[in-house]
Amino acid sequence: MTSYEIAIWVFMLAAFLGFELIRRVSPLLHTPLMSLTNAISAIAVVGAILITGEKEASTLSRTLGFIAVVASVTNVVSGYLITDRMLRMFKKRSPEKK
């Protein structure tokens, strides 16, 4: 097996396991799960910045690194916005004054 085929198998396995695990999580645990995935995405941002900033990186590596930084930052920001929205749903609303 080539490294490309192994990478495809790992991706397919991760996608399947991720789908099955998320599908079986109780709705009460979605907010902590979102926070965890935001932390993992933040690690991806750091990795993408490190790859993009290498001195001897090719133009392709820098371009892909930049795309990875933009995609990861977008994922982190939108994840925090969605988590905040989910947390606001659990807050008690103040009674309306007549």
Short mmCIF file of C-alpha atoms in Angstrom, two decimals:
data_model
loop_
_atom_site.label_atom_id
_atom_site.label_comp_id
_atom_site.label_asym_id
_atom_site.label_seq_id
_atom_site.Cartn_x
_atom_site.Cartn_y
_atom_site.Cartn_z
CA MET A 1 0.00 0.00 0.00
CA THR A 2 1.26 3.46 -0.82
CA SER A 3 1.19 6.30 1.67
CA TYR A 4 -1.59 7.92 -0.38
CA GLU A 5 -3.80 4.84 -0.02
CA ILE A 6 -3.10 4.67 3.71
CA ALA A 7 -4.04 8.35 4.06
CA ILE A 8 -7.33 7.73 2.23
CA TRP A 9 -8.13 4.76 4.51
CA VAL A 10 -7.34 6.81 7.63
CA PHE A 11 -9.55 9.64 6.37
CA MET A 12 -12.44 7.29 5.60
CA LEU A 13 -12.13 5.58 8.99
CA ALA A 14 -11.98 8.92 10.82
CA ALA A 15 -15.02 10.21 8.92
CA PHE A 16 -17.03 7.06 9.70
CA LEU A 17 -16.04 6.97 13.38
CA GLY A 18 -16.65 10.70 13.77
CA PHE A 19 -20.12 10.41 12.24
CA GLU A 20 -21.06 7.44 14.40
CA LEU A 21 -19.74 8.99 17.62
CA ILE A 22 -21.41 12.36 17.07
CA ARG A 23 -24.69 10.71 16.10
CA ARG A 24 -24.84 8.78 19.37
CA VAL A 25 -24.01 11.71 21.67
CA SER A 26 -26.81 12.98 23.89
CA PRO A 27 -28.04 16.48 22.97
CA LEU A 28 -27.01 17.67 26.45
CA LEU A 29 -23.38 16.95 25.58
CA HIS A 30 -23.32 18.83 22.28
CA THR A 31 -22.08 22.08 23.85
CA PRO A 32 -19.04 20.51 25.59
CA LEU A 33 -18.34 18.54 22.43
CA MET A 34 -18.37 21.75 20.38
CA SER A 35 -15.92 23.32 22.83
CA LEU A 36 -13.60 20.35 22.45
CA THR A 37 -13.69 20.51 18.67
CA ASN A 38 -12.94 24.24 18.86
CA ALA A 39 -9.82 23.42 20.86
CA ILE A 40 -8.75 20.83 18.30
CA SER A 41 -9.31 23.35 15.51
CA ALA A 42 -7.13 25.83 17.39
CA ILE A 43 -4.33 23.25 17.33
CA ALA A 44 -4.85 22.98 13.56
CA VAL A 45 -4.44 26.77 13.31
CA VAL A 46 -1.09 26.60 15.10
CA GLY A 47 0.08 23.75 12.86
CA ALA A 48 -0.96 25.60 9.72
CA ILE A 49 0.85 28.75 10.86
CA LEU A 50 4.00 26.75 11.53
CA ILE A 51 3.88 25.14 8.08
CA THR A 52 3.18 28.44 6.35
CA GLY A 53 6.00 30.23 8.16
CA GLU A 54 8.81 27.80 7.30
CA LYS A 55 11.77 29.44 5.57
CA GLU A 56 12.36 26.70 3.04
CA ALA A 57 8.70 26.01 2.20
CA SER A 58 7.70 25.87 -1.44
CA THR A 59 5.10 28.16 -2.93
CA LEU A 60 2.59 25.30 -2.95
CA SER A 61 3.23 24.62 0.75
CA ARG A 62 2.80 28.28 1.62
CA THR A 63 -0.40 28.54 -0.41
CA LEU A 64 -1.90 25.40 1.11
CA GLY A 65 -0.76 26.55 4.56
CA PHE A 66 -2.49 29.89 4.07
CA ILE A 67 -5.68 28.15 2.96
CA ALA A 68 -5.42 25.90 6.03
CA VAL A 69 -5.01 28.93 8.32
CA VAL A 70 -8.05 30.66 6.83
CA ALA A 71 -10.20 27.51 6.96
CA SER A 72 -9.17 26.67 10.54
CA VAL A 73 -9.71 30.20 11.83
CA THR A 74 -13.12 30.29 10.15
CA ASN A 75 -13.96 26.96 11.80
CA VAL A 76 -12.85 28.18 15.24
CA VAL A 77 -14.76 31.47 15.05
CA SER A 78 -17.96 29.90 13.75
CA GLY A 79 -17.65 27.12 16.33
CA TYR A 80 -17.47 29.63 19.16
CA LEU A 81 -20.43 31.55 17.76
CA ILE A 82 -22.52 28.39 17.56
CA THR A 83 -21.45 27.31 21.06
CA ASP A 84 -22.43 30.72 22.43
CA ARG A 85 -25.79 30.46 20.72
CA MET A 86 -26.35 26.99 22.19
CA LEU A 87 -25.44 28.21 25.68
CA ARG A 88 -27.87 31.13 25.40
CA MET A 89 -30.66 28.61 24.77
CA PHE A 90 -30.07 27.15 28.26
CA LYS A 91 -30.21 30.50 30.09
CA LYS A 92 -33.42 31.31 31.85
CA ARG A 93 -35.26 34.22 30.36
CA SER A 94 -36.38 37.00 32.67
CA PRO A 95 -40.15 37.31 33.00
CA GLU A 96 -41.68 40.01 30.85
CA LYS A 97 -43.02 43.07 32.67
CA LYS A 98 -46.60 44.09 32.03
#
